[in-house]
Short mmCIF file of C-alpha atoms and ligand atoms in Angstrom, two decimals:
data_model
loop_
_atom_site.label_atom_id
_atom_site.label_comp_id
_atom_site.label_asym_id
_atom_site.label_seq_id
_atom_site.Cartn_x
_atom_site.Cartn_y
_atom_site.Cartn_z
CA MET A 193 13.40 -7.30 13.06
CA PHE A 194 13.42 -8.99 9.67
CA ALA A 195 16.61 -9.86 7.88
CA PHE A 196 15.66 -9.86 4.26
CA GLY A 197 18.49 -11.05 2.11
CA ASP A 198 16.49 -11.73 -1.02
CA GLY A 199 13.93 -13.94 0.74
CA PHE A 200 11.23 -11.32 0.28
CA LEU A 201 11.50 -11.77 -3.47
CA ARG A 202 10.16 -15.32 -3.31
CA ASN A 203 6.59 -15.76 -4.47
CA GLY A 204 5.52 -17.58 -1.28
CA PHE A 205 6.73 -14.77 0.99
CA VAL A 206 3.96 -13.65 3.38
CA TRP A 207 3.71 -9.87 3.47
CA THR A 208 2.80 -8.32 6.79
CA LYS A 209 3.11 -4.85 8.25
CA ASP A 210 6.36 -5.90 9.99
CA ALA A 211 7.80 -7.31 6.78
CA LEU A 212 7.13 -4.05 4.94
CA GLN A 213 8.64 -2.00 7.77
CA GLY A 214 11.69 -4.28 7.72
CA LEU A 215 12.13 -3.94 3.98
CA ILE A 216 12.03 -0.15 4.17
CA GLN A 217 14.36 0.07 7.16
CA GLU A 218 16.84 -2.28 5.58
CA LYS A 219 16.82 -1.23 1.95
CA LEU A 220 15.82 2.42 2.11
CA ARG A 221 17.91 3.39 5.10
CA GLY A 222 18.82 7.07 4.89
CA TYR A 223 15.96 7.83 2.47
CA ARG A 224 12.99 10.07 3.23
CA LEU A 225 9.61 8.71 2.19
CA ILE A 226 7.15 11.17 0.63
CA VAL A 227 3.72 10.10 -0.59
CA VAL A 228 1.83 12.56 -2.82
CA SER A 229 -1.87 12.55 -3.68
CA ASN A 230 -4.62 15.00 -4.35
CA ARG A 231 -6.99 13.62 -1.70
CA GLU A 232 -5.76 13.90 1.88
CA PRO A 233 -6.18 10.98 4.30
CA TYR A 234 -7.63 13.15 7.12
CA ILE A 235 -9.89 16.16 6.50
CA HIS A 236 -10.85 18.72 9.15
CA HIS A 237 -14.31 20.29 9.00
CA TYR A 238 -16.28 22.72 11.13
CA SER A 239 -19.44 21.14 12.48
CA GLY A 240 -21.69 23.03 14.92
CA GLY A 241 -18.82 25.28 16.01
CA GLN A 242 -16.51 22.29 16.65
CA ILE A 243 -13.72 20.93 14.46
CA GLU A 244 -14.23 17.34 13.34
CA CYS A 245 -11.82 15.03 11.56
CA GLU A 246 -13.20 12.92 8.71
CA ARG A 247 -11.78 10.11 6.58
CA PRO A 248 -12.53 10.60 2.85
CA ALA A 249 -14.48 8.09 0.74
CA SER A 250 -11.41 7.14 -1.23
CA GLY A 251 -10.05 3.68 -1.92
CA MET A 252 -6.65 5.23 -2.58
CA ALA A 253 -6.54 7.03 0.80
CA ALA A 254 -7.85 3.96 2.67
CA ALA A 255 -5.17 1.78 1.08
CA LEU A 256 -2.20 4.12 1.57
CA ASP A 257 -2.92 5.16 5.17
CA PRO A 258 -1.95 1.79 6.76
CA ILE A 259 1.28 1.84 4.76
CA MET A 260 2.15 5.30 6.03
CA ARG A 261 1.20 4.30 9.57
CA ALA A 262 3.59 1.37 9.26
CA CYS A 263 6.46 3.22 7.59
CA GLY A 264 6.25 6.85 8.72
CA GLY A 265 7.26 9.73 6.45
CA THR A 266 5.38 12.66 4.95
CA TRP A 267 2.16 12.61 2.92
CA ILE A 268 1.61 15.73 0.79
CA ALA A 269 -1.98 16.41 -0.30
CA HIS A 270 -4.50 19.15 -1.05
CA GLY A 271 -5.91 20.64 2.17
CA SER A 272 -9.59 20.54 1.18
CA GLY A 273 -11.39 20.80 4.54
CA ASP A 274 -12.82 24.14 5.71
CA ALA A 275 -11.01 23.74 9.07
CA ASP A 276 -7.76 22.36 7.63
CA ARG A 277 -5.84 25.64 8.00
CA SER A 278 -6.62 25.81 11.71
CA MET A 279 -4.93 22.48 12.35
CA VAL A 280 -1.49 22.94 10.74
CA ASP A 281 1.77 24.44 12.05
CA ASP A 282 3.75 27.25 10.37
CA HIS A 283 4.98 24.81 7.72
CA ASP A 284 1.44 23.59 6.89
CA ARG A 285 2.16 20.27 8.59
CA LEU A 286 0.36 18.21 11.22
CA ALA A 287 0.88 14.79 12.74
CA VAL A 288 -1.68 12.11 11.85
CA PRO A 289 -3.73 10.06 12.60
CA PRO A 290 -4.82 12.84 14.99
CA ASP A 291 -5.56 10.43 17.87
CA ASP A 292 -2.36 8.36 17.42
CA PRO A 293 0.22 10.29 15.34
CA GLN A 294 2.48 8.12 13.18
CA TYR A 295 3.35 10.22 10.16
CA THR A 296 3.25 13.81 8.90
CA LEU A 297 0.57 15.30 6.67
CA ARG A 298 1.71 18.36 4.71
CA ARG A 299 -1.21 20.29 3.27
CA VAL A 300 -1.01 22.21 -0.01
CA TRP A 301 -3.51 25.05 -0.48
CA LEU A 302 -5.34 25.60 -3.75
CA SER A 303 -7.39 28.63 -4.80
CA LYS A 304 -11.03 28.06 -5.84
CA GLN A 305 -9.99 28.60 -9.45
CA GLN A 306 -7.19 26.03 -9.18
CA GLU A 307 -9.55 23.52 -7.59
CA GLN A 308 -12.19 24.17 -10.25
CA GLU A 309 -9.92 23.87 -13.26
CA TYR A 310 -7.29 21.34 -12.11
CA TYR A 311 -9.41 18.99 -9.94
CA TYR A 312 -12.98 19.30 -11.26
CA GLY A 313 -11.76 20.18 -14.76
CA LEU A 314 -8.70 18.44 -16.13
CA ALA A 315 -8.49 15.60 -13.59
CA ASN A 316 -12.15 14.68 -13.22
CA ALA A 317 -14.02 16.00 -16.26
CA CYS A 318 -11.23 15.07 -18.69
CA LEU A 319 -8.81 12.32 -17.54
CA TRP A 320 -11.38 10.43 -15.43
CA PRO A 321 -13.91 9.79 -18.25
CA LEU A 322 -11.10 9.39 -20.81
CA CYS A 323 -9.54 6.53 -18.82
CA HIS A 324 -12.77 4.83 -17.70
CA VAL A 325 -14.44 4.64 -21.13
CA VAL A 326 -18.05 4.48 -19.90
CA TYR A 327 -19.54 6.64 -22.67
CA THR A 328 -19.22 9.94 -20.80
CA ARG A 329 -17.51 12.44 -23.06
CA PRO A 330 -14.30 13.98 -21.69
CA VAL A 331 -14.09 17.78 -21.54
CA PHE A 332 -10.96 19.19 -23.22
CA ASP A 333 -10.46 22.76 -21.99
CA ALA A 334 -7.18 24.66 -22.43
CA ARG A 335 -7.69 26.66 -19.19
CA ASP A 336 -8.08 23.43 -17.23
CA TRP A 337 -4.86 22.19 -18.79
CA ASP A 338 -2.94 25.35 -17.79
CA ARG A 339 -4.20 25.08 -14.24
CA TYR A 340 -3.33 21.35 -14.11
CA ARG A 341 0.28 22.22 -15.00
CA GLU A 342 0.30 25.04 -12.45
CA VAL A 343 -0.93 22.76 -9.64
CA ASN A 344 1.58 20.05 -10.57
CA GLU A 345 4.29 22.74 -10.24
CA LEU A 346 2.91 23.74 -6.85
CA PHE A 347 3.15 20.15 -5.60
CA CYS A 348 6.66 19.80 -7.09
CA LYS A 349 7.75 22.79 -5.02
CA ALA A 350 6.22 21.31 -1.84
CA ILE A 351 7.97 17.97 -2.44
CA LEU A 352 11.36 19.62 -2.94
CA GLU A 353 10.85 21.62 0.26
CA GLU A 354 10.08 18.46 2.21
CA ALA A 355 12.95 16.49 0.63
CA GLU A 356 15.49 19.27 1.22
CA GLU A 357 18.80 17.81 0.01
CA ALA A 358 18.24 14.33 1.48
CA PRO A 359 17.95 11.17 -0.63
CA THR A 360 14.19 10.76 -1.04
CA PHE A 361 11.73 8.24 -2.37
CA VAL A 362 8.71 10.08 -3.81
CA PHE A 363 5.64 7.89 -4.30
CA ILE A 364 3.00 9.72 -6.38
CA GLN A 365 -0.64 8.62 -6.51
CA ASP A 366 -2.93 8.81 -9.48
CA TYR A 367 -3.95 10.83 -12.51
CA HIS A 368 -3.91 14.24 -10.80
CA PHE A 369 -0.11 14.40 -11.15
CA ALA A 370 0.91 13.12 -14.56
CA LEU A 371 3.33 16.03 -15.13
CA LEU A 372 4.96 15.86 -11.72
CA PRO A 373 7.51 13.04 -12.31
CA ARG A 374 9.14 14.90 -15.20
CA MET A 375 9.16 18.15 -13.17
CA LEU A 376 10.91 16.38 -10.28
CA ARG A 377 13.41 14.82 -12.65
CA GLU A 378 14.22 18.21 -14.16
CA SER A 379 14.74 19.79 -10.76
CA ASN A 380 18.12 17.97 -10.67
CA ARG A 381 17.85 17.93 -6.91
CA GLY A 382 19.94 15.31 -5.00
CA LYS A 383 19.03 11.66 -5.09
CA LEU A 384 15.35 11.26 -5.92
CA ILE A 385 13.68 7.93 -6.62
CA VAL A 386 10.32 8.70 -8.25
CA ALA A 387 7.51 6.18 -8.67
CA GLN A 388 3.80 6.50 -9.37
CA PHE A 389 0.71 4.35 -9.11
CA TRP A 390 -2.17 5.01 -11.51
CA HIS A 391 -5.27 3.94 -9.56
CA ILE A 392 -7.69 4.03 -12.50
CA PRO A 393 -7.73 2.12 -15.81
CA TRP A 394 -5.54 3.07 -18.78
CA PRO A 395 -7.50 3.05 -22.08
CA ASN A 396 -6.28 1.83 -25.46
CA HIS A 397 -4.21 4.20 -27.58
CA GLU A 398 -7.07 5.04 -29.98
CA ILE A 399 -8.97 6.54 -27.07
CA PHE A 400 -6.00 8.17 -25.38
CA ARG A 401 -4.83 9.90 -28.56
CA THR A 402 -8.02 12.03 -28.60
CA LEU A 403 -6.55 13.97 -25.64
CA PRO A 404 -5.02 17.19 -27.03
CA TRP A 405 -2.19 16.99 -24.45
CA ALA A 406 -1.54 13.26 -24.81
CA GLU A 407 2.18 13.63 -25.53
CA GLU A 408 2.83 15.94 -22.59
CA ILE A 409 1.03 13.55 -20.22
CA LEU A 410 3.02 10.57 -21.48
CA ASP A 411 6.30 12.47 -21.32
CA GLY A 412 5.48 13.57 -17.76
CA LEU A 413 4.80 10.00 -16.65
CA LEU A 414 8.06 8.79 -18.18
CA GLY A 415 9.90 10.88 -15.59
CA ASN A 416 9.10 7.98 -13.20
CA ASP A 417 11.50 5.17 -12.38
CA LEU A 418 8.52 2.88 -11.96
CA LEU A 419 4.92 3.34 -13.05
CA GLY A 420 2.36 0.88 -11.64
CA PHE A 421 -1.14 -0.07 -12.75
CA HIS A 422 -3.58 -2.56 -11.22
CA LEU A 423 -3.62 -4.90 -14.19
CA ARG A 424 -1.21 -6.23 -16.77
CA TYR A 425 -3.81 -5.25 -19.39
CA TYR A 426 -3.55 -1.57 -18.39
CA CYS A 427 0.27 -1.83 -18.60
CA GLN A 428 -0.04 -3.20 -22.12
CA ASN A 429 -2.40 -0.38 -23.08
CA PHE A 430 0.11 2.13 -21.72
CA LEU A 431 3.06 0.58 -23.57
CA GLU A 432 1.08 0.59 -26.81
CA THR A 433 -0.06 4.17 -26.28
CA VAL A 434 3.53 5.33 -25.82
CA ASP A 435 4.68 3.25 -28.78
CA HIS A 436 2.12 4.94 -31.04
CA LEU A 437 2.45 8.50 -29.78
CA LEU A 438 6.04 9.16 -28.67
CA GLU A 439 9.52 8.78 -30.10
CA THR A 440 10.81 6.24 -27.59
CA LYS A 441 12.19 2.76 -27.23
CA VAL A 442 9.33 0.58 -25.98
CA ASP A 443 10.12 -2.95 -24.84
CA GLN A 444 6.74 -4.71 -24.98
CA VAL A 445 8.22 -7.93 -23.61
CA GLY A 446 10.32 -6.57 -20.74
CA PHE A 447 7.69 -3.88 -19.97
CA GLU A 448 10.20 -1.02 -20.06
CA ILE A 449 10.27 2.31 -21.88
CA THR A 450 13.45 4.27 -22.51
CA ARG A 451 13.26 7.95 -23.42
CA GLY A 452 16.23 10.31 -23.54
CA GLY A 453 18.46 7.67 -21.91
CA LYS A 454 16.10 7.23 -18.94
CA THR A 455 14.27 3.93 -18.42
CA THR A 456 10.86 3.60 -16.78
CA LEU A 457 9.57 0.21 -15.63
CA ILE A 458 5.87 -0.45 -16.23
CA ARG A 459 4.43 -3.10 -13.90
CA PRO A 460 1.09 -4.45 -12.61
CA PHE A 461 0.35 -4.42 -8.85
CA PRO A 462 -3.28 -5.11 -7.84
CA ILE A 463 -4.01 -2.94 -4.80
CA SER A 464 -5.70 -4.28 -1.67
CA ILE A 465 -6.63 -3.58 1.96
CA ASP A 466 -5.27 -4.37 5.43
CA PHE A 467 -7.23 -7.61 5.64
CA ASP A 468 -6.23 -8.56 9.20
CA GLU A 469 -7.07 -5.16 10.68
CA HIS A 470 -10.38 -5.03 8.82
CA SER A 471 -11.40 -8.60 9.67
CA THR A 472 -10.49 -8.12 13.35
CA MET A 473 -12.40 -4.85 13.62
CA ALA A 474 -15.48 -6.42 12.01
CA GLN A 475 -15.62 -8.78 15.01
CA THR A 476 -15.68 -6.05 17.68
CA ASP A 477 -18.57 -5.13 19.99
CA GLU A 478 -18.59 -1.69 18.39
CA VAL A 479 -19.59 -3.24 15.06
CA THR A 480 -22.20 -5.44 16.76
CA ARG A 481 -23.69 -2.29 18.34
CA GLU A 482 -23.72 -0.63 14.90
CA MET A 483 -25.64 -3.64 13.57
CA SER A 484 -28.37 -3.07 16.17
CA ARG A 485 -28.48 0.60 15.20
CA TRP A 486 -29.03 -0.31 11.54
CA GLN A 487 -31.67 -2.87 12.50
CA LYS A 488 -33.59 -0.18 14.39
CA ARG A 489 -33.08 2.53 11.84
CA LEU A 490 -34.13 0.37 8.88
CA ARG A 491 -36.78 -1.48 10.90
CA LEU A 492 -35.31 -4.81 9.82
CA ARG A 493 -37.58 -7.77 10.57
CA PRO A 494 -35.69 -11.06 11.02
CA ASP A 495 -37.30 -12.53 7.87
CA LEU A 496 -36.14 -9.68 5.60
CA LEU A 497 -33.44 -10.30 3.00
CA ILE A 498 -30.87 -7.54 2.55
CA GLY A 499 -28.84 -6.44 -0.46
CA ILE A 500 -26.31 -3.60 -0.19
CA GLY A 501 -24.32 -1.26 -2.40
CA ILE A 502 -21.73 1.22 -1.07
CA ASP A 503 -20.21 3.77 -3.45
CA ARG A 504 -19.28 7.33 -4.15
CA VAL A 505 -22.04 8.64 -6.42
CA ASP A 506 -20.09 8.32 -9.66
CA TYR A 507 -21.26 7.40 -13.16
CA THR A 508 -18.60 4.67 -13.34
CA LYS A 509 -20.20 2.75 -10.46
CA GLY A 510 -23.37 1.53 -12.21
CA ILE A 511 -25.80 2.70 -9.50
CA PRO A 512 -28.85 3.28 -11.81
CA GLU A 513 -28.21 -0.10 -13.49
CA ARG A 514 -28.16 -1.77 -10.06
CA LEU A 515 -31.44 -0.14 -8.99
CA ARG A 516 -33.05 -1.16 -12.27
CA ALA A 517 -31.88 -4.73 -11.59
CA VAL A 518 -33.68 -4.69 -8.21
CA ASP A 519 -36.78 -3.47 -10.04
CA ALA A 520 -36.44 -6.27 -12.64
CA LEU A 521 -35.98 -8.86 -9.88
CA LEU A 522 -39.19 -7.76 -8.17
CA THR A 523 -41.03 -7.82 -11.50
CA ARG A 524 -39.82 -11.33 -12.19
CA CYS A 525 -39.97 -12.93 -8.70
CA ARG A 526 -43.10 -12.23 -6.67
CA GLU A 527 -41.64 -14.03 -3.65
CA TYR A 528 -39.19 -11.18 -2.99
CA ARG A 529 -41.87 -8.50 -2.80
CA GLU A 530 -42.18 -7.31 0.81
CA ARG A 531 -39.17 -9.53 1.67
CA LEU A 532 -36.14 -7.82 0.10
CA ILE A 533 -34.69 -4.45 0.88
CA PHE A 534 -31.77 -2.99 -0.99
CA VAL A 535 -29.70 -0.43 0.96
CA GLN A 536 -27.65 1.88 -1.23
CA ILE A 537 -25.13 4.17 0.45
CA GLY A 538 -24.30 6.96 -2.00
CA VAL A 539 -21.50 9.24 -0.79
CA PRO A 540 -21.80 12.59 -2.62
CA SER A 541 -18.80 13.20 -4.87
CA ARG A 542 -17.53 15.86 -7.34
CA ILE A 543 -20.91 17.57 -7.29
CA HIS A 544 -19.65 20.65 -9.15
CA ILE A 545 -19.37 18.59 -12.35
CA ARG A 546 -22.52 18.57 -14.51
CA GLN A 547 -22.57 14.78 -15.12
CA TYR A 548 -22.42 14.14 -11.38
CA LYS A 549 -25.34 16.51 -10.72
CA MET A 550 -27.35 14.81 -13.45
CA LEU A 551 -26.53 11.39 -11.99
CA ASN A 552 -27.77 12.47 -8.56
CA ASP A 553 -31.06 13.59 -10.09
CA GLU A 554 -31.37 10.36 -12.07
CA ILE A 555 -30.81 8.21 -8.97
CA GLU A 556 -33.29 10.18 -6.90
CA ALA A 557 -35.97 9.86 -9.59
CA LEU A 558 -35.31 6.12 -9.99
CA VAL A 559 -35.54 5.43 -6.25
CA ASP A 560 -38.87 7.31 -6.16
CA GLU A 561 -40.20 5.48 -9.18
CA ILE A 562 -39.21 1.98 -8.01
CA ASN A 563 -40.43 2.51 -4.46
CA TRP A 564 -43.72 3.96 -5.77
CA ARG A 565 -44.22 0.87 -7.94
CA TRP A 566 -43.62 -1.74 -5.22
CA ALA A 567 -44.03 -0.22 -1.75
CA THR A 568 -46.76 -1.66 0.48
CA GLY A 569 -47.50 -0.71 4.09
CA SER A 570 -44.22 0.15 5.81
CA TRP A 571 -42.09 -1.80 3.29
CA ALA A 572 -40.30 -0.15 0.36
CA PRO A 573 -37.61 -2.04 -1.58
CA ILE A 574 -34.94 0.65 -1.80
CA VAL A 575 -33.33 2.67 0.94
CA PHE A 576 -31.04 5.31 -0.52
CA LEU A 577 -28.77 7.02 2.02
CA ARG A 578 -26.81 9.96 0.72
CA GLU A 579 -24.21 10.01 3.48
CA GLN A 580 -20.83 8.75 4.50
CA TYR A 581 -20.64 6.34 7.46
CA SER A 582 -17.82 5.36 9.79
CA GLY A 583 -15.75 2.21 9.21
CA PRO A 584 -17.66 0.26 11.89
CA GLY A 585 -20.99 1.47 10.41
CA MET A 586 -20.02 0.09 6.98
CA MET A 587 -18.74 -3.18 8.46
CA ALA A 588 -22.04 -3.59 10.30
CA LEU A 589 -23.90 -3.22 7.03
CA HIS A 590 -21.57 -5.75 5.37
CA ARG A 591 -22.35 -8.21 8.14
CA LEU A 592 -26.12 -7.74 7.84
CA ALA A 593 -26.19 -8.26 4.08
CA ASN A 594 -27.27 -11.38 2.25
CA PHE A 595 -25.49 -10.01 -0.80
CA CYS A 596 -23.33 -7.03 -1.77
CA VAL A 597 -23.39 -5.62 -5.31
CA VAL A 598 -20.32 -4.03 -6.91
CA ASN A 599 -21.42 -3.59 -10.52
CA SER A 600 -19.10 -0.80 -11.72
CA LEU A 601 -19.27 -0.21 -15.46
CA HIS A 602 -15.46 0.04 -15.30
CA ASP A 603 -13.23 0.24 -12.24
CA GLY A 604 -9.44 0.04 -11.85
CA MET A 605 -9.77 -2.26 -8.81
CA ASN A 606 -12.69 -1.50 -6.38
CA LEU A 607 -11.82 -1.99 -2.74
CA VAL A 608 -15.43 -2.11 -1.50
CA ALA A 609 -15.52 -5.68 -2.86
CA LYS A 610 -12.44 -6.63 -0.80
CA GLU A 611 -13.77 -4.84 2.29
CA PHE A 612 -17.03 -6.79 2.12
CA VAL A 613 -15.06 -10.06 1.97
CA ALA A 614 -12.83 -8.99 4.89
CA SER A 615 -15.88 -8.15 7.05
CA ARG A 616 -17.46 -11.59 6.56
CA PHE A 617 -15.50 -13.51 9.18
CA ASP A 618 -18.66 -15.65 9.55
CA GLY A 619 -17.92 -17.01 6.06
CA ASP A 620 -21.38 -16.08 4.79
CA GLY A 621 -22.73 -13.53 2.29
CA VAL A 622 -22.50 -13.38 -1.50
CA LEU A 623 -20.51 -10.89 -3.54
CA ILE A 624 -21.90 -9.89 -6.94
CA LEU A 625 -19.07 -8.34 -8.91
CA SER A 626 -18.78 -6.63 -12.27
CA GLN A 627 -16.47 -8.42 -14.67
CA PHE A 628 -15.15 -4.97 -15.62
CA THR A 629 -13.50 -4.30 -12.25
CA GLY A 630 -9.85 -5.06 -11.52
CA ALA A 631 -11.08 -7.00 -8.46
CA ALA A 632 -12.84 -9.52 -10.73
CA ARG A 633 -9.42 -10.86 -11.85
CA GLU A 634 -8.73 -12.01 -8.30
CA LEU A 635 -12.17 -12.59 -6.75
CA THR A 636 -13.26 -15.25 -9.19
CA ASP A 637 -15.50 -16.85 -6.54
CA ALA A 638 -17.80 -13.84 -6.62
CA LEU A 639 -20.82 -14.06 -8.93
CA LEU A 640 -19.48 -12.16 -11.95
CA VAL A 641 -21.88 -10.04 -14.02
CA ASN A 642 -21.94 -7.82 -17.06
CA PRO A 643 -23.15 -4.60 -15.35
CA PHE A 644 -24.59 -3.24 -18.59
CA SER A 645 -27.14 -6.07 -18.59
CA VAL A 646 -29.95 -5.28 -16.15
CA GLU A 647 -31.55 -8.69 -16.78
CA GLU A 648 -28.33 -10.57 -16.06
CA THR A 649 -27.74 -8.57 -12.88
CA ALA A 650 -31.31 -9.24 -11.69
CA GLU A 651 -30.92 -12.95 -12.39
CA THR A 652 -27.60 -12.95 -10.48
CA MET A 653 -29.30 -11.29 -7.48
CA ARG A 654 -31.83 -14.13 -7.55
CA GLN A 655 -28.99 -16.70 -7.66
CA ALA A 656 -27.33 -14.99 -4.71
CA LEU A 657 -30.55 -15.13 -2.69
CA GLU A 658 -31.11 -18.80 -3.52
CA MET A 659 -27.53 -20.05 -3.12
CA THR A 660 -27.09 -22.80 -0.54
CA GLN A 661 -25.27 -21.95 2.64
CA GLU A 662 -22.63 -24.54 1.80
CA GLU A 663 -21.83 -22.88 -1.50
CA ARG A 664 -21.84 -19.40 0.04
CA ARG A 665 -19.29 -20.54 2.60
CA ARG A 666 -17.12 -22.31 0.08
CA ARG A 667 -16.93 -19.22 -2.14
CA MET A 668 -16.46 -16.76 0.72
CA GLN A 669 -13.67 -18.80 2.30
CA LYS A 670 -11.72 -18.86 -0.97
CA MET A 671 -12.10 -15.10 -1.39
CA ARG A 672 -11.06 -14.46 2.21
CA ASP A 673 -7.94 -16.60 1.82
CA LEU A 674 -7.05 -14.68 -1.30
CA VAL A 675 -7.53 -11.18 0.14
CA ALA A 676 -5.72 -12.23 3.34
CA SER A 677 -2.59 -13.10 1.38
CA ASN A 678 -2.86 -10.48 -1.41
CA ASN A 679 -3.09 -7.71 1.18
CA ILE A 680 -2.00 -4.07 1.09
CA TYR A 681 1.45 -4.88 2.51
CA ARG A 682 2.03 -7.31 -0.31
CA TRP A 683 1.03 -4.59 -2.81
CA ALA A 684 3.48 -2.13 -1.31
CA GLY A 685 6.15 -4.80 -0.81
CA LYS A 686 5.96 -5.98 -4.41
CA PHE A 687 6.01 -2.41 -5.67
CA LEU A 688 9.08 -1.56 -3.59
CA SER A 689 10.84 -4.80 -4.47
CA ALA A 690 10.53 -4.07 -8.18
CA LEU A 691 11.74 -0.52 -7.65
CA LEU A 692 14.68 -1.49 -5.45
CA ARG A 693 15.83 -4.19 -7.83
CA PHE A 694 15.84 -1.60 -10.58
CA GLU A 695 17.41 1.22 -8.59
CA PHE A 696 20.07 -0.77 -6.83
CA ALA A 697 20.38 -3.58 -9.41
CA GLU A 698 20.51 -6.19 -6.67
CA VAL A 699 18.59 -8.89 -8.51
CA GLN A 700 17.94 -9.56 -12.16
CA PRO A 701 14.73 -7.87 -13.40
CA SER A 702 13.07 -11.03 -14.67
CA GLU A 703 12.30 -12.22 -11.11
CA ALA A 704 9.47 -12.05 -8.59
CA ALA A 705 7.01 -9.12 -8.79
CA PHE A 706 6.75 -9.37 -12.51
CA GLY A 707 7.86 -13.00 -13.07
CA GLY A 708 5.81 -13.91 -16.13
CA HIS A 709 2.35 -13.78 -14.55
CA GLY A 710 -0.41 -13.61 -17.09
CA SER A 711 -3.04 -12.36 -14.69
CA ALA A 712 -3.43 -9.50 -12.25
CA VAL A 713 -2.58 -11.75 -9.33
CA VAL A 714 1.11 -11.30 -8.65
O1 F6P B 1398 -9.27 5.49 -6.76
C1 F6P B 1398 -9.49 6.46 -7.70
C2 F6P B 1398 -9.81 7.77 -7.04
O2 F6P B 1398 -9.83 8.79 -7.96
C3 F6P B 1398 -8.82 8.19 -6.00
O3 F6P B 1398 -7.74 8.77 -6.55
C4 F6P B 1398 -9.67 9.11 -5.25
O4 F6P B 1398 -9.19 9.44 -4.02
C5 F6P B 1398 -10.99 8.39 -5.21
O5 F6P B 1398 -11.08 7.78 -6.44
C6 F6P B 1398 -12.13 9.32 -4.84
O6 F6P B 1398 -12.14 10.45 -5.64
P1 F6P B 1398 -11.93 11.91 -5.09
O7 F6P B 1398 -10.60 11.94 -4.40
O8 F6P B 1398 -11.99 12.75 -6.32
O9 F6P B 1398 -13.05 12.15 -4.14
#
């Protein structure tokens, strides 16, 4: 058992699962912990008459699940699987992970219309493109907005049911619930600490002010005690947006906003993964067996070079740009023809939105075109797999790759980059990373690219393939050290430390989690 005092506030403190558990037991004794997100961490589906449990392709869910496994509590989320209703009790709850229960999942049911207008509409056709700024026009639809408010109210009700009258810490995830903090605040129910993490970028105020409901969204978010973003830059954008659009007191130096006598802290916390668990699992026999399966399935000769990309099929991820870069590389460097294969895993996502359908068509046509241009005999340069694979399957692919490309046009963080690094316990492999991801602020030993430049990305792929083993190892070791220490427990620990200092005024606010860092790395 850890005795914390204020030791955990020191910058050199090593955050582990035990340390996080200790902090919660010691400082939040008597509090219930409720995490809220749209996407649930475990989804039940019917498959061939059987019920199967799936993990979603979501960085947010992958990051929060180890925290909940360590700390216990209740996670409230939309029950989106077709077999979800068959798995819950009378209170819509079930214990998860299903094979080793450690916390409670409470499912909230949405009608098709609610899902269409709140999730596909306001959240993902409006706020998603608005915040990512990748030249996809946001859809502003008043019906979507009404449904967004309605679903936020539905989740507010579920939270209050789970909290009952007990002191509760509510930790909200993401842009699906911008109105929820204010709703909770106005419920005037017992002792509630409310905090939120915004997993995507926050744009500058000129962009945000185009949203017809900008003021309501900002007011909703200011119901939080603490609002976190990945980067200091996103915090600054948020402070400036509020300063321009709302009547409030904005402290641009102390990163605080006071509205109606209530203060909200705005702080950067770059999210991460459970490095130790991931790195250990990558070394198991199960992953080695998965590697043999891939080798058979892709007919990998020992002399082939392998590039990989693993993403949800989303227009922010730069998948067409990446495929065009492979094409440009083959045009420019004859020596890689018949020697390089690029494996792209594309997990289908948000397919009811027009831009996502169009993107799927574009990718399919590009893969056809590029393979038609270069394929000879049994070799074709691009393998596009429109499926989701298990954790060990992905780790196996990481381990087989000469290089991994994460060239998002804009990305709050991107955990695929950190997962690739965690899988490479052999110290080899090259990460090519977009300079417009949050991860690029930490993983400076990746090869950084401008994803909008196909030529630059192609040239960087060539550099990756020609890098000496010594340099590959030097870079990978530095990235592994960094992800090992800036792990998911540190993210949660820093977040909680900032919140607890504020709530219980134990330490002066200038210290630790925020302490004057100019970069994302806190
Ligand atoms: O990380 C951003 C995020 O929107 C998460 O909130 C979400 O779970 C993930 O991307 C995948 O999106 P979705 O939940 O819409 O499939």
